[in-house]
Coordinates of C-alpha atoms in Angstrom, one line a residue:
X532 CA -165.0 160.5 10.7
X533 CA -164.1 157.1 9.5
X534 CA -162.3 154.9 12.1
X535 CA -159.1 153.7 10.5
X536 CA -159.0 150.7 12.9
X537 CA -161.3 148.6 10.8
X538 CA -162.3 148.6 7.1
X539 CA -165.5 150.5 6.0
X540 CA -167.9 148.4 4.0
X541 CA -170.4 149.7 1.5
X542 CA -172.2 148.1 -1.3
X543 CA -175.4 147.5 -3.3
X544 CA -178.1 145.1 -2.1
X545 CA -180.9 144.2 -4.4
X546 CA -184.3 143.3 -3.0
X547 CA -186.0 141.0 -5.5
X548 CA -189.1 138.7 -5.6
X549 CA -192.4 138.3 -7.3
X550 CA -195.0 140.9 -6.9
X551 CA -196.6 141.3 -3.4
X552 CA -194.1 139.3 -1.3
X553 CA -193.3 142.4 0.8
X554 CA -190.1 143.8 -0.9
X555 CA -191.0 147.4 -0.4
X556 CA -192.2 147.0 3.1
X557 CA -189.0 145.1 4.0
X558 CA -186.8 147.9 2.5
X559 CA -188.7 150.6 4.3
X560 CA -188.3 148.7 7.5
X561 CA -184.6 148.1 7.1
X562 CA -184.0 151.8 6.3
X563 CA -186.4 153.2 8.9
X564 CA -188.0 155.5 6.4
X565 CA -190.7 155.3 3.7
X566 CA -188.8 155.1 0.4
X567 CA -190.9 152.7 -1.5
X568 CA -194.7 152.9 -1.7
X569 CA -196.7 149.9 -0.5
X570 CA -200.1 148.4 -1.5
X571 CA -201.6 145.0 -2.0
X572 CA -201.7 145.5 -5.8
X573 CA -199.2 144.0 -8.1
X574 CA -197.0 146.5 -10.1
X575 CA -196.9 149.0 -7.2
X576 CA -193.2 149.5 -7.5
X577 CA -192.3 150.5 -11.1
X578 CA -188.9 152.1 -10.6
X579 CA -185.5 151.1 -9.4
X580 CA -185.3 152.9 -6.0
X581 CA -182.2 153.3 -3.9
X582 CA -182.6 153.4 -0.2
X583 CA -179.6 154.1 2.1
X584 CA -179.0 152.9 5.6
X585 CA -175.8 153.7 7.5
X586 CA -174.7 152.2 10.7
X587 CA -171.3 151.9 12.5
X588 CA -168.8 150.9 9.8
X589 CA -171.3 149.9 7.1
X590 CA -173.4 151.6 4.5
X591 CA -176.2 149.5 2.8
X592 CA -177.5 150.8 -0.5
X593 CA -180.7 148.9 -1.0
X594 CA -182.2 148.7 -4.5
X595 CA -186.0 148.0 -4.5
X596 CA -186.9 146.6 -7.9
X597 CA -190.3 146.1 -9.6
X598 CA -191.8 142.7 -9.1
X599 CA -190.8 140.6 -12.0
X600 CA -193.8 140.3 -14.4
X601 CA -194.5 137.0 -16.1
X602 CA -198.2 137.2 -16.6
X603 CA -198.6 140.5 -18.4
X604 CA -196.8 141.9 -21.5
X605 CA -196.7 145.5 -22.6
X606 CA -194.0 148.0 -23.0
X607 CA -194.0 149.1 -19.3
X608 CA -193.8 145.6 -17.9
X609 CA -191.0 144.8 -20.3
X610 CA -189.1 147.9 -19.2
X611 CA -189.6 146.9 -15.5
X612 CA -188.4 143.4 -16.1
X613 CA -185.3 144.9 -17.8
X614 CA -184.7 147.0 -14.7
X615 CA -184.8 143.8 -12.6
X616 CA -182.3 142.0 -14.9
X617 CA -179.9 145.0 -15.0
X618 CA -180.0 145.4 -11.2
X619 CA -179.0 141.7 -10.6
X620 CA -175.9 142.2 -12.6
X621 CA -174.8 145.3 -10.7
X622 CA -175.2 144.4 -7.0
X623 CA -173.0 142.8 -4.3
X624 CA -175.8 141.0 -2.4
X625 CA -179.2 139.8 -3.5
X626 CA -182.1 139.5 -1.0
X627 CA -184.5 137.0 -2.6
X628 CA -187.8 137.5 -0.8
X629 CA -190.5 134.9 -0.7
X630 CA -193.7 135.0 1.3
X631 CA -193.9 132.5 4.2
X632 CA -195.7 129.3 3.2
X633 CA -196.2 130.3 -0.4
X634 CA -194.1 129.1 -3.4
X635 CA -195.2 129.7 -7.0
X636 CA -193.9 129.1 -10.5
X637 CA -193.2 132.9 -10.5
X638 CA -190.8 132.4 -7.5
X639 CA -189.1 129.5 -9.3
X640 CA -188.7 131.5 -12.5
X641 CA -187.1 134.4 -10.8
X642 CA -184.9 132.2 -8.7
X643 CA -183.5 130.7 -11.9
X644 CA -182.3 134.1 -12.9
X645 CA -180.1 134.3 -9.8
X646 CA -177.7 131.5 -10.8
X647 CA -174.9 133.9 -11.6
X648 CA -175.3 136.0 -8.4
X649 CA -172.6 135.2 -5.9
X650 CA -174.3 136.1 -2.6
X651 CA -178.0 135.4 -2.5
X652 CA -179.8 135.5 0.9
X653 CA -183.2 133.8 1.2
X654 CA -185.5 136.1 3.1
X655 CA -188.8 134.5 4.2
X656 CA -191.2 137.4 4.8
X657 CA -194.5 137.8 6.7
X658 CA -193.6 135.2 9.4
X659 CA -195.8 137.2 11.8
X660 CA -198.8 135.7 10.1
X661 CA -198.0 132.3 11.4
X662 CA -198.8 131.6 15.1
X663 CA -196.9 128.3 15.0
X664 CA -193.4 129.3 13.7
X665 CA -192.4 125.6 13.7
X666 CA -194.7 125.0 10.8
X667 CA -192.4 127.1 8.7
X668 CA -189.4 124.8 9.0
X669 CA -190.5 122.4 6.3
X670 CA -191.3 125.3 3.9
X671 CA -187.9 127.0 4.6
X672 CA -186.1 123.7 4.1
X673 CA -187.8 123.0 0.8
X674 CA -187.0 126.5 -0.6
X675 CA -183.5 126.5 0.7
X676 CA -182.8 123.2 -1.1
X677 CA -183.5 124.9 -4.4
X678 CA -180.4 127.1 -4.5
X679 CA -177.1 127.4 -2.7
X680 CA -178.2 130.4 -0.6
X681 CA -175.6 132.2 1.4
X682 CA -178.0 132.4 4.4
X683 CA -181.7 131.9 5.2
X684 CA -183.4 134.6 7.4
X685 CA -187.1 134.6 8.3
X686 CA -188.3 138.1 9.0
X687 CA -191.4 140.2 9.8
X688 CA -191.1 143.7 8.5
X689 CA -194.2 144.8 10.3
X690 CA -193.2 143.5 13.7
X691 CA -189.5 144.3 13.1
X692 CA -188.5 140.7 13.7
X693 CA -184.9 139.6 12.8
X694 CA -184.2 142.8 10.8
X695 CA -180.9 143.3 12.6
X696 CA -180.0 139.7 12.0
X697 CA -180.6 140.2 8.3
X698 CA -178.4 143.3 8.2
X699 CA -175.7 141.4 10.0
X700 CA -175.8 138.7 7.3
X701 CA -175.7 141.2 4.5
X702 CA -172.8 143.2 6.1
X703 CA -170.6 140.1 5.9
X704 CA -170.6 140.3 2.1
X705 CA -170.4 144.0 1.4
X706 CA -167.1 145.0 -0.2
X707 CA -164.6 147.2 1.5
X708 CA -165.5 150.7 0.2
X709 CA -165.8 154.3 1.3
X710 CA -169.4 155.4 1.9
X711 CA -171.3 156.5 -1.2
X712 CA -173.8 158.8 0.6
X713 CA -173.9 161.1 3.6
X714 CA -175.0 159.4 6.7
X715 CA -178.2 161.5 6.9
X716 CA -179.4 160.4 3.5
X717 CA -182.0 157.6 3.2
X718 CA -182.6 157.7 -0.6
X719 CA -181.1 159.1 -3.8
X720 CA -184.5 159.9 -5.2
X721 CA -185.7 163.5 -5.2
X722 CA -188.4 164.7 -2.8
X723 CA -190.6 165.4 -5.9
X724 CA -190.3 161.8 -6.9
X725 CA -191.2 160.6 -3.3
X726 CA -194.3 162.9 -3.3
X727 CA -195.5 161.6 -6.7
X728 CA -195.1 158.1 -5.4
X729 CA -197.1 158.9 -2.3
X730 CA -200.0 160.1 -4.4
X731 CA -199.8 157.0 -6.6
X732 CA -199.8 154.8 -3.5
X733 CA -203.2 156.3 -2.5
X734 CA -204.6 155.7 -6.0
X735 CA -203.6 152.1 -5.9
X736 CA -205.0 151.6 -2.4
X737 CA -208.3 153.4 -3.0
X738 CA -209.2 152.6 -6.6
X739 CA -206.6 150.0 -7.6
X740 CA -209.2 147.3 -8.2
X741 CA -211.3 149.5 -10.4
X742 CA -208.7 151.5 -12.3
X743 CA -206.4 149.7 -14.7
X744 CA -202.7 150.2 -14.1
X745 CA -202.3 152.7 -16.9
X746 CA -202.0 155.7 -14.6
X747 CA -199.0 157.6 -13.3
X748 CA -198.4 160.8 -11.4
X749 CA -196.3 163.9 -12.4
X750 CA -195.5 166.9 -10.2
X751 CA -196.3 169.9 -12.4
X752 CA -195.9 172.8 -9.9
X753 CA -193.9 173.1 -6.7
X754 CA -193.6 176.3 -4.5
X755 CA -192.0 176.0 -1.1
X756 CA -191.2 178.3 1.8
X757 CA -189.9 177.5 5.3
X758 CA -193.2 176.5 6.7
X759 CA -195.5 175.8 3.7
X760 CA -195.5 174.0 0.3
X761 CA -197.9 174.4 -2.6
X762 CA -197.9 171.4 -4.9
X763 CA -199.9 170.6 -8.1
X764 CA -199.9 167.0 -9.2
X765 CA -201.2 165.6 -12.4
X766 CA -202.5 162.0 -12.6
X767 CA -202.1 160.7 -16.1
X768 CA -204.5 158.1 -17.4
X769 CA -204.8 156.3 -20.7
X770 CA -208.5 156.6 -21.5
X771 CA -211.4 159.1 -20.9
X772 CA -213.3 156.2 -19.3
X773 CA -210.6 156.1 -16.6
X774 CA -211.4 159.7 -15.5
X775 CA -214.8 159.0 -13.8
X776 CA -213.4 155.9 -12.1
X777 CA -210.6 157.9 -10.6
X778 CA -212.9 160.8 -9.6
X779 CA -215.6 158.5 -8.0
X780 CA -219.1 159.6 -7.2
X781 CA -219.2 163.4 -6.7
X782 CA -215.4 163.4 -6.8
X783 CA -215.1 161.5 -3.6
X784 CA -212.3 159.2 -4.7
X785 CA -210.1 162.1 -5.8
X786 CA -210.9 164.1 -2.6
X787 CA -209.8 161.1 -0.4
X788 CA -206.7 160.5 -2.5
X789 CA -205.6 164.1 -2.1
X790 CA -206.5 164.3 1.6
X791 CA -204.6 161.1 2.5
X792 CA -201.6 162.0 0.3
X793 CA -201.4 165.5 1.8
X794 CA -201.1 164.0 5.3
X795 CA -198.1 161.9 4.3
X796 CA -196.5 164.6 2.2
X797 CA -196.7 167.0 5.2
X798 CA -195.1 164.4 7.3
X799 CA -192.3 163.9 4.7
X800 CA -191.6 167.6 4.3
X801 CA -192.2 168.6 7.9
X802 CA -194.5 171.5 7.0
X803 CA -198.0 172.3 6.0
X804 CA -199.0 171.4 2.4
X805 CA -201.6 172.7 0.0
X806 CA -202.0 169.9 -2.6
X807 CA -204.0 170.1 -5.8
X808 CA -204.5 166.9 -7.8
X809 CA -206.1 166.8 -11.3
X810 CA -206.4 164.4 -14.2
X811 CA -205.1 164.4 -17.7
X812 CA -205.7 161.8 -20.5
X813 CA -202.6 160.6 -22.5
X814 CA -203.7 157.8 -24.7
X815 CA -201.4 154.8 -24.8
X816 CA -198.6 156.3 -22.7
X817 CA -197.7 153.0 -21.0
X818 CA -197.2 151.2 -24.3
X819 CA -194.8 153.8 -25.8
X820 CA -191.2 153.7 -24.6
X821 CA -190.7 157.4 -25.5
X822 CA -193.6 158.4 -23.3
X823 CA -192.4 156.1 -20.5
X824 CA -188.9 157.7 -20.6
X825 CA -190.4 161.2 -20.6
X826 CA -192.3 160.3 -17.4
X827 CA -189.2 159.0 -15.7
X828 CA -189.3 155.3 -16.3
X829 CA -185.9 153.7 -16.9

């Protein structure tokens, strides 16, 4: 029950930054559950994903956005950039994430888009990679001087450093609202979506350097009982030449992708999983907006 003695606060919090600064890792750490997939490759996050964290008298609805793309064109990247722009206009607080010790023109370009946002918190990520934390002060001061940030919070998502401090800062600026989600919920995305993302994560991690980014995952069959799930997932690629890359020698890439994904899916579902993963070619899917929408892109 909601305690009437103090107002309940609930609002949307965007997590934005250039690719590979640790946005998804940060959101997963704040929520305490794996909502966004993680890899070292750019363009890992392609969708706007809501993660929910509830504590005491506050509910945080985090929005993990795709990394804003300035180097590559194409219909999919344009759609992802549109998601970032739309998200910024709809949220109460923005977490602008930069990697400790690294500032690029991409960071500057994205920061310029935040001029109309009222509450922007500068989050300096990956501080655990610096043995001498004092060496970060000049960097933090330089970035902080570029914008009237509401607060500056250095964090380590991996080591869980200053995450509560960050939540406390965000909570100050959440509007007075009733909770939008049940306390037990950690995302508004379906389990099928999370499963497809877990498979795509393994693809990026295992063959991301070899396989162009024109691949996505669709769940085509799902049968579930109390203790077992049978799932068939299709990896869609753009060219026939992508198929052998994804398969690997004697199918070893695909076997490893399925094996590692099955472990994570079983953990997510809390039951044993039989997973079948296969490949289909759909030429030019990532450059056709109609195909992208059919496959769940916003």
